[in-house]
Coordinates of C-alpha atoms in Angstrom, one line a residue:
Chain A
X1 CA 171.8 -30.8 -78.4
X2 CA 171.7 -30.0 -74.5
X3 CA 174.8 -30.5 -72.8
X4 CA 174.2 -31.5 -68.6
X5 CA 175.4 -32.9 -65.7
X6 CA 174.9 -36.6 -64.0
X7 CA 175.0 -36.4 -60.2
X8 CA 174.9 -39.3 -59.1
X9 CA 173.8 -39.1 -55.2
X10 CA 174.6 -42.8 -54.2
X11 CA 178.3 -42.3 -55.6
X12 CA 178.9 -38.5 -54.0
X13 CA 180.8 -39.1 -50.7
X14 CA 180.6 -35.3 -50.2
X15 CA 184.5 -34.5 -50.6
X16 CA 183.8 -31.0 -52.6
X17 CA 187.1 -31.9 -55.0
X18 CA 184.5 -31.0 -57.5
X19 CA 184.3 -27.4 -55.5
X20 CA 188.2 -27.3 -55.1
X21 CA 188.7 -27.7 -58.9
X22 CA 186.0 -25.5 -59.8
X23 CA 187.7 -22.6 -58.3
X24 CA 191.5 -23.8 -59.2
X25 CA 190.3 -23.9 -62.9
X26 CA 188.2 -20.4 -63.2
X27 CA 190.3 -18.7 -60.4
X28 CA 187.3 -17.4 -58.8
X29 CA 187.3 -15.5 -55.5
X30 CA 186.6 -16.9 -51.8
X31 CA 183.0 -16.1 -51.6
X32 CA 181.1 -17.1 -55.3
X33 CA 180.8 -20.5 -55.5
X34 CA 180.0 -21.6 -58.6
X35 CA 179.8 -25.2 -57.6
X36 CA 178.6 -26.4 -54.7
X37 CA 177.6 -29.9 -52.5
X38 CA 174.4 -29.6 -50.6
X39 CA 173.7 -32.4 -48.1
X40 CA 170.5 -34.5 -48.7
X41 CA 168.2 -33.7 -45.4
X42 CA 168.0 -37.0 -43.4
X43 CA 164.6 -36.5 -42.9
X44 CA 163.2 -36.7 -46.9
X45 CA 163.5 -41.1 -46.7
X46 CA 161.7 -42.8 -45.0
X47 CA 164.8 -43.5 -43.0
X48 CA 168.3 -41.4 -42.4
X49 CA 170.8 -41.4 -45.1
X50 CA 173.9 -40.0 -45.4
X51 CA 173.9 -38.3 -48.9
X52 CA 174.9 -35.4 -50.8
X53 CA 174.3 -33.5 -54.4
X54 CA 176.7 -31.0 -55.9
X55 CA 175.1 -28.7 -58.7
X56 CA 176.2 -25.7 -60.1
X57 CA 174.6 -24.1 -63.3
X58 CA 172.1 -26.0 -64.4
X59 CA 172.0 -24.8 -68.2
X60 CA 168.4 -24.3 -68.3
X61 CA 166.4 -25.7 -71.7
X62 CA 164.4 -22.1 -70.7
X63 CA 167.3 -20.2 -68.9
X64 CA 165.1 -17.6 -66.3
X65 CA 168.5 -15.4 -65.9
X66 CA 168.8 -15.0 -70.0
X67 CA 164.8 -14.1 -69.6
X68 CA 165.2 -11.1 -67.2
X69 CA 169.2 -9.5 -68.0
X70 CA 168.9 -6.2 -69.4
X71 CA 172.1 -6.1 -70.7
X72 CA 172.2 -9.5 -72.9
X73 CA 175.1 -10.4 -70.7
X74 CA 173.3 -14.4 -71.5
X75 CA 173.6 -16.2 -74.7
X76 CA 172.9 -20.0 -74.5
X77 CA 175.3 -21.7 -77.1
X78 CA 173.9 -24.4 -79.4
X79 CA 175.0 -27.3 -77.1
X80 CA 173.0 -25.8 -74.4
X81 CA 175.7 -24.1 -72.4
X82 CA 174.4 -20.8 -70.8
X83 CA 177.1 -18.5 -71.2
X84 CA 177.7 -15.5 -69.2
X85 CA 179.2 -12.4 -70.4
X86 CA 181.3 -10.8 -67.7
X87 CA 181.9 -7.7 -70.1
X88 CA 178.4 -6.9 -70.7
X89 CA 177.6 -7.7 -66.6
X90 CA 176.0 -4.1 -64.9
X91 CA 175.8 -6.0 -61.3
X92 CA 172.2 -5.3 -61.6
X93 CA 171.6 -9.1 -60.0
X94 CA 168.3 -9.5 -61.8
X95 CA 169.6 -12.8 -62.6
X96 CA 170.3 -13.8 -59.1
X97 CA 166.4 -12.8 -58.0
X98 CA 165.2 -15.0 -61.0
X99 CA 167.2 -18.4 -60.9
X100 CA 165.5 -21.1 -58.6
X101 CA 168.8 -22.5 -57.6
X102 CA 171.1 -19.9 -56.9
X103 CA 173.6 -20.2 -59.3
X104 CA 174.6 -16.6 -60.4
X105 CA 176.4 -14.7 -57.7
X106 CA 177.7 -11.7 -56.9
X107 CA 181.1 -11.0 -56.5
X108 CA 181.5 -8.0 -53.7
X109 CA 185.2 -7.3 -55.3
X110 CA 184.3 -7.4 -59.2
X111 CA 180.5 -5.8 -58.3
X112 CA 179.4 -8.4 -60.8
X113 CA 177.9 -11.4 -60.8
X114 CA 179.0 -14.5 -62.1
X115 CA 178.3 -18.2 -62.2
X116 CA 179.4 -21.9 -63.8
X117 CA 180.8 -22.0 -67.7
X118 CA 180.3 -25.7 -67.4
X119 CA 184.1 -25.0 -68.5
X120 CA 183.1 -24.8 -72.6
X121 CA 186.4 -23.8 -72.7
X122 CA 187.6 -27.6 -71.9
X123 CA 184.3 -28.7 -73.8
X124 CA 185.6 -27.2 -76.6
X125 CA 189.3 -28.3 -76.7
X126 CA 187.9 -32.4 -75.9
X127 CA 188.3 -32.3 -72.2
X128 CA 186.0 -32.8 -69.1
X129 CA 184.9 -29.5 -66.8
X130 CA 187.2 -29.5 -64.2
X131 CA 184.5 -30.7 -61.5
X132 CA 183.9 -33.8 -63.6
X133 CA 187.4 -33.9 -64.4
X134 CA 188.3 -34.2 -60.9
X135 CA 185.5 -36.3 -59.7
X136 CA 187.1 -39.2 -57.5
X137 CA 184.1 -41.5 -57.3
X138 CA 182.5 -40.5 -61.0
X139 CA 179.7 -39.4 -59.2
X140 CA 179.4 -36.5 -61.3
X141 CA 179.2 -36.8 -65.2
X142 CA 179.2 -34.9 -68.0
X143 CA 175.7 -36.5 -70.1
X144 CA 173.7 -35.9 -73.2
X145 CA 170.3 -35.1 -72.4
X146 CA 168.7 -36.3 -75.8
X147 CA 171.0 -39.7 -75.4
X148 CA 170.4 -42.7 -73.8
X149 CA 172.7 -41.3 -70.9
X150 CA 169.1 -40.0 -69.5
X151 CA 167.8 -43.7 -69.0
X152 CA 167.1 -44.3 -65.1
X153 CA 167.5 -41.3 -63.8
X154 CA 165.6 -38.8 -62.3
X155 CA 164.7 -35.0 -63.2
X156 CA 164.7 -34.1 -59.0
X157 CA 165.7 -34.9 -55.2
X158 CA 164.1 -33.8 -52.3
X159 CA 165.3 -30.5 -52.2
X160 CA 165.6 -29.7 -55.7
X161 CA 163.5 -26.8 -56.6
X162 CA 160.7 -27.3 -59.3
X163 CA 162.3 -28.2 -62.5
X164 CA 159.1 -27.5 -64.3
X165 CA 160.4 -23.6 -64.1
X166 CA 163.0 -23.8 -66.4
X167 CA 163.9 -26.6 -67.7
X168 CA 167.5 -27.7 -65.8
X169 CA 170.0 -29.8 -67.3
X170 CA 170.8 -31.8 -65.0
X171 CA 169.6 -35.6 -63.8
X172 CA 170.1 -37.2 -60.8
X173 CA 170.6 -41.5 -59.7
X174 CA 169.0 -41.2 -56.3
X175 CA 170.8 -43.0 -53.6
X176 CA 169.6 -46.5 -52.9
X177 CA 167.7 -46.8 -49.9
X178 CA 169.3 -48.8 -47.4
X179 CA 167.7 -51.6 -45.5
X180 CA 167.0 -51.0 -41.6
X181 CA 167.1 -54.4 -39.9
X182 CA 166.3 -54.9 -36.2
X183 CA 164.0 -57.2 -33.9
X184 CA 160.2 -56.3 -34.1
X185 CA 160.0 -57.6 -30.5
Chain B
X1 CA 167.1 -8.4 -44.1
X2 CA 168.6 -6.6 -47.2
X3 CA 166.5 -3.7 -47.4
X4 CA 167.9 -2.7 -51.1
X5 CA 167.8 1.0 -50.1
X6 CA 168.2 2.6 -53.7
X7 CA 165.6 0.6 -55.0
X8 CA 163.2 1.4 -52.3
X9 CA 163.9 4.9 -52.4
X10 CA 163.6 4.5 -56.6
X11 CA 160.6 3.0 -56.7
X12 CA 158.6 4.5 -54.2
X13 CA 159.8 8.0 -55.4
X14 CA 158.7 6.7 -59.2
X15 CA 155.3 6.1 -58.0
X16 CA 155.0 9.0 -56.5
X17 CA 156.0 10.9 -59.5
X18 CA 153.6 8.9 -61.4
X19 CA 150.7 9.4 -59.0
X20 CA 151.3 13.2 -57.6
X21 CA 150.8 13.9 -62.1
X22 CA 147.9 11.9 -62.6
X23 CA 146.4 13.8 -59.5
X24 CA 147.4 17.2 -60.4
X25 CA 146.3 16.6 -63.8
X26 CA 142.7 15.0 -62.9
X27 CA 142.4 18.4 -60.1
X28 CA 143.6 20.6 -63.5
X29 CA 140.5 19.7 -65.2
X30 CA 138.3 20.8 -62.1
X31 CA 140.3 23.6 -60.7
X32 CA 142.6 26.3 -62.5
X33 CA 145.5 25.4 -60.2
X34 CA 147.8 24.4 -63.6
X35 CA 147.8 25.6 -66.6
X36 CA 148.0 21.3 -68.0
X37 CA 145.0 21.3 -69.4
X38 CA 144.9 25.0 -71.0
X39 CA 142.8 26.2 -68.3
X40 CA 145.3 28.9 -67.2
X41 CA 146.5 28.8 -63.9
X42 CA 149.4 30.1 -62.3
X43 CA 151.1 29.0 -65.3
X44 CA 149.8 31.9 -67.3
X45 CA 153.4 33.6 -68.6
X46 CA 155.8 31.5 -69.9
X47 CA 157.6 30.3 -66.6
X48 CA 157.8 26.4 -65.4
X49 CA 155.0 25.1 -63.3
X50 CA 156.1 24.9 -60.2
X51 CA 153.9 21.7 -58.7
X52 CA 155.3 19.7 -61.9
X53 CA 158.8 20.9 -61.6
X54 CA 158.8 19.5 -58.3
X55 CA 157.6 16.2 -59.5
X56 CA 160.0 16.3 -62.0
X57 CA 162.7 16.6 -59.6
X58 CA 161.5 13.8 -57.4
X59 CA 161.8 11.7 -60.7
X60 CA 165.0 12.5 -61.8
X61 CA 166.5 11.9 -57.8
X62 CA 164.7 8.3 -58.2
X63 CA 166.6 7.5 -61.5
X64 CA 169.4 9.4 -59.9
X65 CA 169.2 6.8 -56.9
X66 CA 168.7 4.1 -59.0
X67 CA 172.3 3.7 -59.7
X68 CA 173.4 3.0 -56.8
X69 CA 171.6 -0.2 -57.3
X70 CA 174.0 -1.0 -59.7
X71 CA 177.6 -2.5 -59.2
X72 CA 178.6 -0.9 -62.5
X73 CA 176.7 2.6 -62.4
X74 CA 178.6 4.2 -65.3
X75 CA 177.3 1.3 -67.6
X76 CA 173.8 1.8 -66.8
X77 CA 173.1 2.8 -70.4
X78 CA 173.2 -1.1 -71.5
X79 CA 170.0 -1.6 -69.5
X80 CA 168.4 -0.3 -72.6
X81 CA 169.4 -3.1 -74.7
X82 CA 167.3 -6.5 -73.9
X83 CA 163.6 -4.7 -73.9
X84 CA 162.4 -8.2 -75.9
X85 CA 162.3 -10.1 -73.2
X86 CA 163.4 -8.5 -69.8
X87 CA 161.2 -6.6 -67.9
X88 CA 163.8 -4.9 -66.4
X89 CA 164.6 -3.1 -69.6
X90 CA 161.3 -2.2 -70.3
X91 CA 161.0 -0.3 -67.0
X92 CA 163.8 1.5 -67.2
X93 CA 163.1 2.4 -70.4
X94 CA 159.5 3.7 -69.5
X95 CA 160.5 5.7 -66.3
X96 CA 162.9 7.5 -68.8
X97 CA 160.2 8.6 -70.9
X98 CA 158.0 9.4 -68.2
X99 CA 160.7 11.7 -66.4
X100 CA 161.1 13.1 -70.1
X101 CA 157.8 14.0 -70.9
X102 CA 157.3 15.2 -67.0
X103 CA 160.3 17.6 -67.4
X104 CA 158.7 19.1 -70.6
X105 CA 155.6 19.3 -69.2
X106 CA 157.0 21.4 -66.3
X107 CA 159.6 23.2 -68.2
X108 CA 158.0 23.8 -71.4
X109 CA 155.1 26.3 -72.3
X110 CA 153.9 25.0 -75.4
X111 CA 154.3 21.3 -74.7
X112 CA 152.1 21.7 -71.7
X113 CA 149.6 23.1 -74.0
X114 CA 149.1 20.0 -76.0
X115 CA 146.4 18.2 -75.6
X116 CA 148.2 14.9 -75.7
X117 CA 150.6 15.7 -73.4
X118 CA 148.9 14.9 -70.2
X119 CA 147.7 11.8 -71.3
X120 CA 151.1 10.7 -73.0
X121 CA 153.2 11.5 -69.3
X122 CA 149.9 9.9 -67.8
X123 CA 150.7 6.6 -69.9
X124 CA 153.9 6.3 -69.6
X125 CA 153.5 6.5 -66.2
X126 CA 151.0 3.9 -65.5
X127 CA 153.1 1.9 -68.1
X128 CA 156.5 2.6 -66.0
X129 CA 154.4 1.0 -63.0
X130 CA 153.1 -2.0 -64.1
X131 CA 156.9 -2.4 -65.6
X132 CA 158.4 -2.1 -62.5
X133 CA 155.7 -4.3 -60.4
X134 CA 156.0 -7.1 -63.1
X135 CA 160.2 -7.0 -62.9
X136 CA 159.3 -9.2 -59.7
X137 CA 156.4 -11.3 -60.8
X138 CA 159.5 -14.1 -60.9
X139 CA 158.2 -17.9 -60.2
X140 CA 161.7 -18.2 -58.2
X141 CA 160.2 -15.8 -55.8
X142 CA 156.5 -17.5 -55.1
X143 CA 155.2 -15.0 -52.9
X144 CA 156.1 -12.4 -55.5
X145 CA 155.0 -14.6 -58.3
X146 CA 151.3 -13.0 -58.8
X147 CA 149.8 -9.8 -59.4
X148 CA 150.3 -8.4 -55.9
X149 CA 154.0 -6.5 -57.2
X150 CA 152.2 -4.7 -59.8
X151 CA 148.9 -3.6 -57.6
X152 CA 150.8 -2.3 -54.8
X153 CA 153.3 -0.4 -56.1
X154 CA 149.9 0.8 -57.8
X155 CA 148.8 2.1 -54.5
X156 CA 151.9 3.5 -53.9
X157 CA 151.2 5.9 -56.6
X158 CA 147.9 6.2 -55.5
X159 CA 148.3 7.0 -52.1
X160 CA 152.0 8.2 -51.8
X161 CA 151.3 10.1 -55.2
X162 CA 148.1 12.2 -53.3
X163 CA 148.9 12.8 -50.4
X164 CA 152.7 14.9 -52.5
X165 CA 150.4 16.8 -54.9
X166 CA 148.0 17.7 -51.8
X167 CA 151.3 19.0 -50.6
X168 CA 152.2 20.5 -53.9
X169 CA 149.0 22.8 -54.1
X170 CA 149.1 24.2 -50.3
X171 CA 148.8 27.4 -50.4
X172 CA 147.9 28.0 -54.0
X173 CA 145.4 30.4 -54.5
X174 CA 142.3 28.9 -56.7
X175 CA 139.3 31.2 -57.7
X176 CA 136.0 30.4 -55.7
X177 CA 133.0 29.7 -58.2
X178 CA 135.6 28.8 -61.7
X179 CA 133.4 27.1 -64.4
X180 CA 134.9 25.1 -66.4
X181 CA 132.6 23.7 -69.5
X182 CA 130.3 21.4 -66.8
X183 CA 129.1 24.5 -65.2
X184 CA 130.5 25.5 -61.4
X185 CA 132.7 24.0 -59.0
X186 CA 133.1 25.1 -55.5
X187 CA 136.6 25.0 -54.8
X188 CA 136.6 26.3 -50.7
X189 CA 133.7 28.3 -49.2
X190 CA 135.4 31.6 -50.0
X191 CA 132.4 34.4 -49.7
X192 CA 133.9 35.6 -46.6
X193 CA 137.1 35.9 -44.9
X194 CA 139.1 36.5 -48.5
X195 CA 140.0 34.1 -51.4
X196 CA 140.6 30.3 -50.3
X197 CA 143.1 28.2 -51.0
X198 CA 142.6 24.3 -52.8
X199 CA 143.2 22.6 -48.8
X200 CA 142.8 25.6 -46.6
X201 CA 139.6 26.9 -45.9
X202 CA 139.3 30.3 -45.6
X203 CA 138.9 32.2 -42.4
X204 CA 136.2 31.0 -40.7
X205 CA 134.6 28.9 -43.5
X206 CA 134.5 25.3 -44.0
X207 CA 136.6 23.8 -46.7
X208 CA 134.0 22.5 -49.8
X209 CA 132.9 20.1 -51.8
X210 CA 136.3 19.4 -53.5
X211 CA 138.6 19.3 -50.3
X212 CA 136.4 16.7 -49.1
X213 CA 136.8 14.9 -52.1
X214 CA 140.5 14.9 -52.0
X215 CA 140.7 14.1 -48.6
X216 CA 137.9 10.8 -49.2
X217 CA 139.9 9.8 -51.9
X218 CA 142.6 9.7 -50.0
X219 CA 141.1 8.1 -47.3
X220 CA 140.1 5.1 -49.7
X221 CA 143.6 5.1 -50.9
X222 CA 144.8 3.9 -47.6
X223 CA 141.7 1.4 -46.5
X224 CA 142.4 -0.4 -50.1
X225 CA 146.2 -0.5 -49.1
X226 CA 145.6 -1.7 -46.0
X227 CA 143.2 -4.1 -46.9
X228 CA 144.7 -5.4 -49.6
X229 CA 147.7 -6.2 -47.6
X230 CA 145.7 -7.9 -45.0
X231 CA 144.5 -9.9 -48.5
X232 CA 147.3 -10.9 -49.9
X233 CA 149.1 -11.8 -46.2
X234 CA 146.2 -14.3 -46.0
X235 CA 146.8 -15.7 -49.3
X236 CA 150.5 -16.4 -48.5
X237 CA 149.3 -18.7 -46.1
X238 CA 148.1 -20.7 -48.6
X239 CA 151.0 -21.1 -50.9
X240 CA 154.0 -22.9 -50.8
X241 CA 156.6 -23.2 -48.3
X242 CA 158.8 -20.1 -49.6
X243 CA 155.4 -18.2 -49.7
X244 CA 155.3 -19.1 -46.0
X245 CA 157.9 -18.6 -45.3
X246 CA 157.4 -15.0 -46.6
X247 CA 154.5 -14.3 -44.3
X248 CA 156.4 -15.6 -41.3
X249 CA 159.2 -13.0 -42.0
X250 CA 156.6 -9.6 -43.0
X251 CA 154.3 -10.6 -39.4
X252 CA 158.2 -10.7 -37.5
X253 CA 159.5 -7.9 -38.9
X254 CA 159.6 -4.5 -36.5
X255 CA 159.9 -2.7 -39.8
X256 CA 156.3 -3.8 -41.1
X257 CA 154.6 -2.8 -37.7
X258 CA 156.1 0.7 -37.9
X259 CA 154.5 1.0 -41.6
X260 CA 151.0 -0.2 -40.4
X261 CA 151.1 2.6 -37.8
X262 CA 153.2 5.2 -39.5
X263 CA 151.7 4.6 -43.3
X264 CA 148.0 3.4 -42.7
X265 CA 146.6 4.1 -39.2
X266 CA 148.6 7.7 -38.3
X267 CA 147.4 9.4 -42.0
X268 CA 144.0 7.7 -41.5
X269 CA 143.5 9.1 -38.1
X270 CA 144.9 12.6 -40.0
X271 CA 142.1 12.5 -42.5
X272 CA 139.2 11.9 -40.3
X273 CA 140.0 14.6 -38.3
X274 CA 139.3 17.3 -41.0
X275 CA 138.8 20.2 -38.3
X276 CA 142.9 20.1 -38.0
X277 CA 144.9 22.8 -39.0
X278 CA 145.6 22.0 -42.9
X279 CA 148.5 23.3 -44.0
X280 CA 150.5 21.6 -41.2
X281 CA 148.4 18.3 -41.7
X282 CA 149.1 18.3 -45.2
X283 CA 153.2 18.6 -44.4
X284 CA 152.3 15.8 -41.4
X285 CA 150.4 13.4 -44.3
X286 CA 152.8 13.7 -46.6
X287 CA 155.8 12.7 -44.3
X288 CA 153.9 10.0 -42.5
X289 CA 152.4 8.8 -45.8
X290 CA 156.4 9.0 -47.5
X291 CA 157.9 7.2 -44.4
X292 CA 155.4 4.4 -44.4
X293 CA 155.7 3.5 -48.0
X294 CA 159.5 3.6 -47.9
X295 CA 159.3 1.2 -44.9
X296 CA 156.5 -1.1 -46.7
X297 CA 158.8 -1.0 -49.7
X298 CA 162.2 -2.2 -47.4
X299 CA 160.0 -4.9 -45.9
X300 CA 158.8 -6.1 -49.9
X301 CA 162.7 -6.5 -50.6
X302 CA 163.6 -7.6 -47.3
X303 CA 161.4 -10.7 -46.3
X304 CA 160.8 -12.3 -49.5
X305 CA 161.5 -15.8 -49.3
X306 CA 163.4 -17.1 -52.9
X307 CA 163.5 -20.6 -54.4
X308 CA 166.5 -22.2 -53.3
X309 CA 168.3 -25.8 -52.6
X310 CA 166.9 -27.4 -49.6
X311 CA 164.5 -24.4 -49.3
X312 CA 161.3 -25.7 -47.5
X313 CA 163.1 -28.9 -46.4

């Protein structure tokens, strides 16, 4: 089983009450951001839209940051969630070289890095991660990735690093093109 | 531009380690300047070799410096533990041994006797060097994501590791006319004017056969650094936008143009002048030579261009 996330990028209105309740639930300090929206540059459609996606950990299938950590401080549970291991943490921020998306960080004050739990806390006792939890729009979803949930959506947006490297677990619903009418003379 | 000062300073000061042995060790079997390979030496009573003992300290201040890397130094020790998988580990691992085996090669008679010894510090070595150079081969940093880590810090050892056992050996008296098993090698031209030293030619002769060697070998050292840089800069160009990127940031940086002059072009100029004054050339190489890798190695950590969101776009 491989837990991920939906984002779905016609929904996402860009709020960041998926940011705000990231950091309410895990308490983490003013400069990690273990969830975060990136706006959709204007220029990637063939005309400019207005969209955003928020990621966070991906939860690799082939987790890069598990790969490289000296100190073990990854284990990847058997639902897919990449765990990390604050304890076992050195600061050396191999992790943070090797991840294509930026996801582990360090934290100046701790001189560790850390990064998104997908709240298996929550998973565990039934409940929603917090950002999903607190989604207003459902744009972002908490999804199977060997269920049906998959069907018509994407691996990538423009923007979205190779996911060929490691395997993310995360899918996307692009945003739907709008139409541009006007006079052709 | 984070310049990641303690692991500049690490690595670079690993390589030379690394290299400034190998040298030392490959001169040993030519010259009796150690006593490595049992050919006597200055080593003869049972006191540490002082060339290695310096080597060994340069060592021990890069794993000392290393630390500093770390946000948790104390807990360093758990870097041991993931050696199946992570480079990381590996390396550290490997520069341990080699700092071990160094140290008892410098401190200890009868383990710089061995025969194995040499080529077991030699190995671990080479081995802590292609550990370190293949930490970054990471496909999240494309223009790192090749050999070029691995064959650079290479010539680091190379290069940075010659020109600090050149350094070593001023001044160390070698015998004129020593034959080891392969028959006579002229060390410095030291008929007249009183015995020679390995760099120094003695008063009023010309420095020999080997001197020349050192210093062409050297030589080489730099023009393969240099051109290999110019190589793999071209390549970049090729490669993706982060790889671009990359290049953009090495051909803007200050800090890169101060290594071309300071690390290739000033020791080159230094070597093809051989008519200088050497003991003072070989203090001037070895700083110039130092100062330029350490700058090379800030510009490696400090322009690379990672994988990111909207990286490219």
């Amino acid at each position: 089983m491989q837990l991920g996330f939906l984002v779905d990028a016609e929904k996402c209105i860009g709020c960041q009450s998926c940011e705000m309740a990231c950091k309410n639930e895990n308490q983490v300090d003013a400069l990690p951001r273990w969830r975060r929206v990136y706006p959709l540059g204007e220029g990637n459609y063939p005309w400019p839209e207005r969209n955003f996606m928020s990621l966070a950990c991906n939860h690799c299938a082939r987790p890069e940051c598990l790969r490289v950590c000296p100190v073990r401080a990854y284990t990847k549970r058997p639902d897919g969630v990449v765990v990390h291991n604050h304890d076992r943490c050195i600061g050396c921020r191999s992790c943070i070289m090797a991840c294509p998306y930026g996801a582990p960080q360090y934290n100046p004050r701790l001189k560790k890095v850390e990064k998104c739990s997908f709240c298996y806390q929550r998973i565990d006792r039934g409940q929603m991660p917090a950002c999903v939890q607190a989604c207003s729009v459902e744009a972002l979803q908490l999804i199977r990735l060997d269920s049906p949930d998959v069907m018509g959506t994407v691996d990538r947006l423009p923007g979205f690093p190779d996911p060929s490297i490691t395997g993310p677990s995360v899918r996307f619903i692009p945003p739907v093109m709008g139409r541009q009418v006007r006079r052709d003379q | 531009m984070e310049l990641e000062l303690p692991l500049v300073f690490f690595t670079v000061f690993t390589q030379m380690a690394v290299g400034g042995f190998i040298f030392l060790w490959w001169l040993g079997n030519r010259v009796p300047v150690l006593s490595l390979t049992g050919t006597g030496g200055s080593g003869a009573g049972h006191r540490p070799e002082r060339p290695l003992l310096v080597l060994a300290g340069v060592q021990g201040l890069a794993l000392v410096l290393s630390l500093f890397h770390l946000g948790q130094p104390l807990a360093a020790y758990r870097a041991l533990a993931h050696l199946d998988t992570s480079w990381l580990s590996r390396e550290v691992v490997l520069t341990s041994m080699f700092f071990a085996s160094l140290a008892a090669c410098a401190l200890l008679e009868g383990y710089r006797r061995l025969t194995a010894a040499p080529w077991l510090t030699a190995l671990l070595g080479v081995l802590a060097v292609v550990a370190s150079g293949l930490v970054y081969m990471l496909p999240a940093r494309p223009a790192w994501n090749n050999l070029w880590p691995v064959f650079s810090f290479g010539m680091t050892a190379w290069v940075g590791g010659m020109a600090l056992g050149a350094f070593l050996l001023q001044g160390m008296p070698v015998t004129a006319g020593y034959q080891p098993a392969g028959g006579t090698v002229p060390v410095a031209a030291a008929s007249e004017g009183g015995p020679g030293t390995l760099l120094t030619a003695p008063a009023g002769g010309e420095a020999g056969p080997l001197p020349n060697a050192i210093r062409q070998l050297l030589l080489a050292g730099l023009a393969v650094s240099l051109g290999a840089t110019i190589l793999y800069l071209s390549t970049l160009t090729g490669g993706g936008p982060e790889a671009r990127a990359t290049l953009g940031n090495i051909i803007s940086a200050p800090l890169f143009w101060l290594r071309v002059v300071l690390g290739w072009l000033l020791p080159g100029l230094l070597l093809l002048r051989p008519r200088t004054d050497n003991r003072s050339k070989a203090v001037l190489l070895l700083v110039l030579v130092v100062l330029g890798e350490l700058l090379g190695r800030a510009v490696f950590y400090g322009t690379v261009v990672p994988m990111g969101i909207n990286q490219g776009f």
